[in-house]
Amino acid sequence: MSFALNAQCGLLTGSIITLVNFNFDHVPDRRGTDSQKWQKYADRDVLPLWVADMDFPAPPAVLEALHRRVDHGVFGYARPVKSTVDAFVDALAARYGWNIDPSWLVWLPGIVVGLNVAVEAFAQPGEQVLSCTPVYPPFLTAPKNSGREALAVPLALNRAESRWEVDFDALERAVTPRTKLFLLCHPHNPVARVWRRDELVRLGEFCLRHKIILQSDEIHCDLILDPGLPHVPTALLGPEIAANTVTFMAPSKTYNLPGLGTSIAIISDPKLRAQYVRATAGIVAEVNALGYTACEAAYRDSEPWRQALLAYLRGNGEFLKSVLARELPGVRLEAPLEATYLAWLNVEALGLADPVAHFEKHGIGLSDGAFFGAPKGKYVRLNFGCPRATLEEALRRMKAAVK
Ligand SMILES: Cc1ncc(COP(=O)(O)O)c(C=O)c1O
């Protein structure tokens, strides 16, 4: 395997210091592949910085495990083996001090599937599913898919503190006896916010008080960019909140494996878990064999790669911020990039009716903020999970677009 030297990572494992190098500067050619991200602009010179996958190969340990699994050659219906479960359980204990029982796990072929199942499991047709916007679009579409109502409460931008906050007063005003489920994005896509313990406790208590199940989507939890901010799993906040919470996690964002469709719901309460599992019956496909293999190698053997990735993404985030501040005054990042590789950019000052179409004309493919529940024309989301050279070129094009 040819991984040239670039991002350096020193890892302290007991008394052993391992120095590992990975090359995140390498630009893989994804044109002409099955990539959704790149197919969108197959016949145009547009750099795709939209959908949330990264232009990096998976960690070497994952690739090696997949090669071994492919060489085995038999791909029957799969179930996770003990070593796969252990890899995940051990990672949660090591990273977050969360000791989970393997019986709490429900394996899913994707979190969007899981969100839609949660809506069917915990709300009846006509009942309401609450979330805070802007938010990952399936939070808003999942309720509508099955005749439930999506109730969206905007996050508040605290300008003095430069941070997005949950507007608890607005939540209290919005909630009704028909509100049955709260979809929390933690860390939050697209505003890149890591929710703090006190905010989570307040949210957890809000849900308990109103008898609302709390769905905590923590798919981005291993991608914290601010090293001073710990990720606190919602279900760690106490027994009552834990018993009312369904957590989603996955190796897909962190290790760039979304095409392998392997995700996990963690549900400690047996009744809640049974209700959830019932809603999957006959609809939710099995996780595929390669997904389990990749998941195990990701959680067990790819920590040095993850640390190197985080260092690289922090560098990309800093670069993005400095270019915006110095050279793109009409494009504003309103709050720090605490987590994820997604930047939520206010482009209102540019006065464009359709900013995404405008940027596409200039060779950059972004996500439209309106899909996340933001006012049309005000925000775009930029994915900086790519080699620095791609980001540099995208920002060069962006400067030309706003001239
Ligand atoms: C918060 C959140 N949940 C879920 C997903 C997608 O999950 P999956 O690919 O497993 O359906 C994304 C992808 O960007 C996401 O940001």
Coordinates of C-alpha atoms and ligand atoms in Angstrom, one line a residue:
M1 CA 0.0 0.0 0.0
S2 CA 1.5 3.3 -1.0
F3 CA 0.7 6.0 1.6
A4 CA 3.2 8.8 1.3
L5 CA 4.3 10.8 4.3
N6 CA 2.3 13.8 5.2
A7 CA 0.0 14.2 8.2
Q8 CA 2.0 13.1 11.3
C9 CA 0.4 11.7 14.3
G10 CA 1.9 10.7 17.6
L11 CA -0.2 8.3 19.6
L12 CA 0.4 7.4 23.1
T13 CA -0.7 3.8 23.7
G14 CA 0.3 2.8 27.2
S15 CA 4.0 3.4 27.2
I16 CA 4.4 2.9 23.4
I17 CA 4.6 5.9 21.2
T18 CA 3.6 5.1 17.6
L19 CA 4.3 7.5 14.9
V20 CA 2.1 7.0 11.8
N21 CA 1.9 8.9 8.6
F22 CA -0.9 9.2 6.1
N23 CA -1.3 11.2 3.0
F24 CA -4.4 13.3 3.0
D25 CA -2.9 15.5 0.3
H26 CA -3.2 12.8 -2.3
V27 CA -6.1 13.7 -4.7
P28 CA -8.0 10.5 -5.6
D29 CA -9.7 10.6 -9.0
R30 CA -13.3 9.9 -8.3
R31 CA -14.7 11.0 -11.7
G32 CA -16.3 8.1 -13.5
T33 CA -16.7 6.1 -10.3
D34 CA -19.9 5.3 -8.4
S35 CA -19.5 8.5 -6.3
Q36 CA -22.8 10.4 -5.9
K37 CA -20.8 13.4 -5.0
W38 CA -18.8 13.5 -8.2
Q39 CA -21.5 12.1 -10.6
K40 CA -23.6 15.1 -10.0
Y41 CA -21.2 17.2 -12.0
A42 CA -19.9 14.5 -14.3
D43 CA -20.1 16.6 -17.4
R44 CA -19.1 19.9 -15.9
D45 CA -16.0 21.4 -14.4
V46 CA -17.5 21.8 -10.9
L47 CA -15.7 20.8 -7.7
P48 CA -18.2 19.0 -5.6
L49 CA -18.2 20.2 -2.0
W50 CA -21.7 19.2 -1.2
V51 CA -22.8 15.7 0.1
A52 CA -21.1 14.7 3.3
D53 CA -18.4 12.2 2.2
M54 CA -14.7 12.9 2.1
D55 CA -12.3 12.7 -0.8
F56 CA -10.0 10.4 1.1
P57 CA -9.5 6.7 0.8
A58 CA -10.6 4.7 3.9
P59 CA -7.9 4.0 6.6
P60 CA -5.2 1.4 5.5
A61 CA -6.3 -1.0 8.2
V62 CA -9.9 -1.0 6.8
L63 CA -8.6 -1.6 3.3
E64 CA -6.5 -4.5 4.4
A65 CA -9.4 -6.1 6.3
L66 CA -11.6 -5.6 3.3
H67 CA -9.1 -7.3 1.0
R68 CA -8.9 -10.2 3.4
R69 CA -12.7 -10.5 3.6
V70 CA -13.0 -10.3 -0.2
D71 CA -10.4 -13.0 -0.6
H72 CA -12.5 -15.3 1.5
G73 CA -15.0 -15.1 -1.3
V74 CA -18.3 -16.0 0.3
F75 CA -20.8 -13.3 1.0
G76 CA -23.9 -14.9 2.6
Y77 CA -26.3 -13.0 4.9
A78 CA -24.2 -11.5 7.7
R79 CA -24.3 -11.0 11.4
P80 CA -21.7 -9.2 13.4
V81 CA -19.1 -11.5 15.1
K82 CA -18.0 -10.9 18.7
S83 CA -14.8 -9.1 17.6
T84 CA -16.8 -6.6 15.6
V85 CA -19.1 -5.9 18.6
D86 CA -16.1 -5.7 20.9
A87 CA -14.4 -3.2 18.7
F88 CA -17.3 -0.8 18.8
V89 CA -18.0 -1.3 22.5
D90 CA -14.4 -0.8 23.4
A91 CA -14.1 2.4 21.3
L92 CA -17.1 3.9 23.2
A93 CA -15.6 3.0 26.5
A94 CA -12.2 4.4 25.6
R95 CA -13.4 7.6 23.9
Y96 CA -16.4 8.5 26.0
G97 CA -16.3 6.4 29.1
W98 CA -19.6 4.9 28.0
N99 CA -19.8 1.3 29.0
I100 CA -22.6 -0.3 26.9
D101 CA -24.0 -3.8 26.9
P102 CA -23.8 -5.5 23.5
S103 CA -27.5 -6.5 23.8
W104 CA -28.4 -2.8 23.5
L105 CA -27.1 -2.6 19.8
V106 CA -29.4 -2.7 16.8
W107 CA -27.4 -2.8 13.6
L108 CA -28.8 -0.8 10.7
P109 CA -27.8 -0.3 7.0
G110 CA -27.8 3.4 7.5
I111 CA -28.8 6.2 9.8
V112 CA -31.3 7.8 7.5
V113 CA -33.1 4.4 7.5
G114 CA -32.8 4.4 11.3
L115 CA -34.3 7.9 11.5
N116 CA -37.3 6.9 9.4
V117 CA -37.8 3.8 11.6
A118 CA -37.7 5.9 14.7
V119 CA -40.4 8.2 13.4
E120 CA -42.6 5.1 12.7
A121 CA -41.8 3.5 16.0
F122 CA -42.4 6.4 18.3
A123 CA -45.0 8.7 16.6
Q124 CA -48.3 7.8 15.1
P125 CA -49.6 9.3 11.9
G126 CA -50.6 12.9 12.5
E127 CA -48.3 13.2 15.5
Q128 CA -45.3 15.6 15.6
V129 CA -41.6 15.1 15.4
L130 CA -39.5 18.0 16.7
S131 CA -36.1 19.2 15.6
C132 CA -33.9 22.3 15.6
T133 CA -33.2 24.0 12.2
P134 CA -31.0 24.3 10.2
V135 CA -30.6 20.6 10.4
Y136 CA -29.6 17.6 8.2
P137 CA -32.5 17.4 5.7
P138 CA -33.8 13.9 6.5
F139 CA -34.7 15.1 10.0
L140 CA -37.3 17.2 8.3
T141 CA -38.3 14.7 5.6
A142 CA -38.5 11.5 7.7
P143 CA -41.7 12.6 9.5
K144 CA -43.4 13.6 6.2
N145 CA -42.4 10.3 4.6
S146 CA -44.8 8.5 6.9
G147 CA -47.6 11.0 7.5
R148 CA -46.2 12.5 10.7
E149 CA -45.7 16.2 11.1
A150 CA -42.2 17.8 11.2
L151 CA -42.1 20.6 13.8
A152 CA -39.0 22.8 13.3
V153 CA -37.7 25.3 15.9
P154 CA -34.9 27.5 14.6
L155 CA -31.6 27.5 16.5
A156 CA -30.7 30.9 17.8
L157 CA -27.4 32.6 16.8
N158 CA -25.9 34.2 19.9
R159 CA -23.8 36.8 18.2
A160 CA -22.1 38.0 21.4
E161 CA -20.8 34.5 22.0
S162 CA -20.5 33.6 18.3
R163 CA -22.4 30.4 18.8
W164 CA -25.6 28.6 17.8
E165 CA -27.9 27.7 20.7
V166 CA -31.0 25.8 21.3
D167 CA -33.9 28.3 21.8
F168 CA -35.5 26.6 24.8
D169 CA -38.2 29.2 25.1
A170 CA -39.2 28.6 21.5
L171 CA -39.1 24.8 22.1
E172 CA -41.5 25.2 25.0
R173 CA -43.8 27.3 22.9
A174 CA -43.8 24.9 20.0
V175 CA -44.3 21.6 21.9
T176 CA -47.9 20.2 22.0
P177 CA -49.4 17.0 23.4
R178 CA -49.0 15.6 19.9
T179 CA -45.2 16.0 20.0
K180 CA -43.7 12.5 20.5
L181 CA -40.1 12.5 19.2
F182 CA -37.2 14.9 19.3
L183 CA -34.5 14.5 16.7
L184 CA -31.2 15.8 18.1
C185 CA -28.1 16.2 15.9
H186 CA -25.1 15.9 18.2
P187 CA -22.7 17.3 17.0
H188 CA -24.9 19.4 14.9
N189 CA -24.8 19.2 11.1
P190 CA -24.7 21.9 9.6
V191 CA -23.7 24.4 12.3
A192 CA -20.8 22.3 13.5
R193 CA -21.7 22.7 17.1
V194 CA -20.7 20.3 19.9
W195 CA -23.6 20.4 22.5
R196 CA -22.3 20.9 26.0
R197 CA -23.4 18.8 29.0
D198 CA -25.6 21.5 30.5
E199 CA -27.5 22.0 27.2
L200 CA -27.9 18.3 26.8
V201 CA -29.2 17.9 30.3
R202 CA -31.7 20.7 29.7
L203 CA -32.8 19.0 26.4
G204 CA -33.0 15.6 28.1
E205 CA -35.2 17.0 30.9
F206 CA -37.4 18.9 28.4
C207 CA -38.1 15.6 26.6
L208 CA -38.8 13.7 29.9
R209 CA -41.2 16.5 31.1
H210 CA -43.1 16.4 27.8
K211 CA -42.9 12.6 27.4
I212 CA -41.0 12.9 24.2
I213 CA -38.5 10.2 23.1
L214 CA -35.1 11.6 22.5
Q215 CA -33.3 10.5 19.3
S216 CA -29.7 11.5 19.5
D217 CA -27.9 11.2 16.1
E218 CA -24.2 11.1 17.1
I219 CA -22.8 10.1 13.7
H220 CA -20.3 13.0 13.8
C221 CA -19.2 12.4 17.4
D222 CA -15.7 11.1 16.4
L223 CA -15.0 14.2 14.4
I224 CA -14.5 16.9 17.1
L225 CA -12.3 19.6 15.7
D226 CA -11.9 21.6 18.9
P227 CA -9.7 19.4 21.1
G228 CA -11.0 21.2 24.2
L229 CA -14.5 20.0 23.7
P230 CA -15.4 16.5 24.8
H231 CA -18.3 14.7 23.1
V232 CA -20.8 13.8 25.8
P233 CA -23.1 11.0 24.7
T234 CA -26.7 12.0 25.5
A235 CA -27.4 8.7 27.0
L236 CA -24.6 9.2 29.6
L237 CA -26.5 12.0 31.3
G238 CA -28.3 9.8 33.8
P239 CA -30.5 6.7 34.0
E240 CA -33.8 8.5 33.3
I241 CA -32.5 10.3 30.2
A242 CA -30.7 7.1 29.1
A243 CA -34.0 5.1 29.3
N244 CA -35.6 7.7 27.1
T245 CA -32.9 7.9 24.5
V246 CA -32.1 6.2 21.2
T247 CA -28.5 6.9 20.1
F248 CA -27.2 6.5 16.5
M249 CA -23.5 6.1 15.8
A250 CA -21.6 4.8 12.8
P251 CA -18.1 4.5 11.4
S252 CA -19.4 6.0 8.1
K253 CA -18.6 9.7 8.5
T254 CA -15.4 9.4 10.5
Y255 CA -13.7 6.7 8.4
N256 CA -15.3 7.7 5.1
L257 CA -17.3 4.5 4.7
P258 CA -20.9 5.7 4.0
G259 CA -21.1 3.6 0.8
L260 CA -20.7 0.5 3.0
G261 CA -24.0 1.2 4.9
T262 CA -23.2 0.1 8.5
S263 CA -24.7 2.0 11.4
I264 CA -25.8 1.3 14.9
A265 CA -28.7 2.2 17.2
I266 CA -27.9 2.0 20.9
I267 CA -31.0 1.5 23.0
S268 CA -30.5 0.6 26.7
D269 CA -34.1 0.4 27.7
P270 CA -35.6 -3.0 26.7
K271 CA -39.1 -1.7 26.0
L272 CA -37.9 1.1 23.9
R273 CA -35.6 -1.3 22.0
A274 CA -38.4 -3.8 21.4
Q275 CA -40.6 -1.0 20.1
Y276 CA -37.8 0.1 17.8
V277 CA -36.9 -3.4 16.6
R278 CA -40.6 -4.1 15.9
A279 CA -40.7 -1.1 13.5
T280 CA -37.7 -2.5 11.5
A281 CA -39.4 -5.9 10.9
G282 CA -39.7 -6.8 7.2
I283 CA -38.5 -3.4 6.0
V284 CA -34.9 -2.9 7.1
A285 CA -32.3 -4.8 5.2
E286 CA -29.4 -6.6 6.8
V287 CA -26.1 -4.9 7.1
N288 CA -23.7 -6.3 4.4
A289 CA -20.7 -8.5 5.2
L290 CA -18.1 -5.9 4.0
G291 CA -19.7 -3.3 6.2
Y292 CA -19.1 -5.3 9.4
T293 CA -15.5 -6.0 8.4
A294 CA -14.8 -2.4 7.7
C295 CA -16.6 -1.3 10.9
E296 CA -14.4 -3.6 13.0
A297 CA -11.2 -2.5 11.5
A298 CA -12.2 1.2 11.7
Y299 CA -13.0 1.2 15.4
R300 CA -10.3 -1.2 16.5
D301 CA -7.3 -0.5 14.2
S302 CA -7.7 3.0 12.8
E303 CA -7.3 5.3 15.7
P304 CA -3.9 6.7 14.4
W305 CA -5.6 7.4 11.1
R306 CA -8.5 9.2 12.8
Q307 CA -6.1 11.4 14.8
A308 CA -4.2 12.2 11.6
L309 CA -7.5 13.0 9.8
L310 CA -8.6 15.3 12.6
A311 CA -5.3 17.2 12.4
Y312 CA -5.7 17.5 8.6
L313 CA -9.4 18.7 8.9
R314 CA -8.4 21.2 11.6
G315 CA -5.8 22.6 9.1
N316 CA -8.5 22.7 6.4
G317 CA -10.8 24.5 8.8
E318 CA -8.2 27.1 9.7
F319 CA -7.3 27.6 6.1
L320 CA -11.0 28.1 5.2
K321 CA -11.5 30.6 8.0
S322 CA -8.5 32.6 7.1
V323 CA -9.4 32.8 3.4
L324 CA -13.0 33.8 4.3
A325 CA -11.8 36.5 6.7
R326 CA -9.1 38.0 4.4
E327 CA -10.6 37.6 0.9
L328 CA -14.3 36.7 1.0
P329 CA -16.0 39.3 3.2
G330 CA -19.5 38.5 1.7
V331 CA -19.2 34.9 2.9
R332 CA -19.3 34.5 6.7
L333 CA -18.7 31.7 9.1
E334 CA -20.8 32.9 12.1
A335 CA -19.6 30.4 14.7
P336 CA -16.5 28.3 15.3
L337 CA -16.0 25.0 13.6
E338 CA -16.3 22.8 16.6
A339 CA -16.9 19.5 14.8
T340 CA -17.6 17.8 11.5
Y341 CA -16.0 18.7 8.1
L342 CA -19.0 20.9 7.2
A343 CA -19.0 24.7 7.2
W344 CA -22.3 26.6 7.4
L345 CA -21.7 29.8 5.5
N346 CA -23.9 32.9 5.5
V347 CA -23.9 34.4 2.0
E348 CA -26.8 36.8 2.5
A349 CA -24.6 39.8 1.8
L350 CA -24.0 38.7 -1.7
G351 CA -27.7 39.3 -2.5
L352 CA -28.0 36.2 -4.6
A353 CA -31.5 34.7 -5.2
D354 CA -29.9 31.3 -5.8
P355 CA -26.4 31.2 -4.4
V356 CA -25.9 27.5 -5.2
A357 CA -26.7 28.0 -8.9
H358 CA -24.4 31.0 -8.9
F359 CA -21.4 29.1 -7.3
E360 CA -22.0 26.2 -9.7
K361 CA -21.7 28.5 -12.6
H362 CA -18.3 29.4 -11.2
G363 CA -17.2 25.8 -10.7
I364 CA -18.1 25.0 -7.0
G365 CA -20.8 22.6 -6.0
L366 CA -22.3 23.5 -2.5
S367 CA -25.4 22.4 -0.6
D368 CA -28.3 24.8 -0.5
G369 CA -29.1 26.0 3.0
A370 CA -32.9 25.9 2.2
F371 CA -32.8 22.1 2.3
F372 CA -31.7 22.4 5.9
G373 CA -34.7 24.6 6.8
A374 CA -32.9 28.0 6.4
P375 CA -34.3 30.9 4.4
K376 CA -33.7 30.6 0.7
G377 CA -30.6 32.5 -0.5
K378 CA -29.1 33.0 3.0
Y379 CA -26.9 30.0 3.7
V380 CA -24.8 27.4 1.8
R381 CA -22.9 24.4 3.3
L382 CA -19.4 23.7 2.2
N383 CA -17.7 20.2 2.7
F384 CA -14.0 20.7 3.5
G385 CA -13.3 17.0 3.9
C386 CA -11.0 17.0 0.9
P387 CA -7.3 17.4 0.0
R388 CA -6.0 20.9 0.7
A389 CA -5.4 21.5 -3.0
T390 CA -9.1 20.8 -3.8
L391 CA -10.1 23.3 -1.1
E392 CA -7.6 25.9 -2.3
E393 CA -8.9 25.6 -5.9
A394 CA -12.6 25.8 -4.7
L395 CA -11.8 28.9 -2.7
R396 CA -10.0 30.5 -5.7
R397 CA -13.2 29.8 -7.7
M398 CA -15.3 31.2 -4.9
K399 CA -13.3 34.5 -5.0
A400 CA -13.9 34.8 -8.7
A401 CA -17.6 34.0 -8.1
V402 CA -18.1 36.9 -5.7
K403 CA -16.1 39.5 -7.5
Ligands
LIG1 C1 -26.5 13.9 11.1 C2 -26.5 12.9 10.0 N1 -27.1 11.8 10.2 C3 -27.1 10.8 9.2 C4 -26.3 11.0 8.1 C5 -26.3 9.9 7.0 O1 -26.3 8.7 7.6 P1 -26.4 7.4 6.6 O2 -25.5 7.6 5.5 O3 -25.9 6.3 7.5 O4 -27.8 7.2 6.3 C6 -25.6 12.2 7.9 C7 -24.9 12.4 6.7 O5 -24.4 13.4 6.4 C8 -25.7 13.1 8.9 O6 -25.0 14.3 8.8

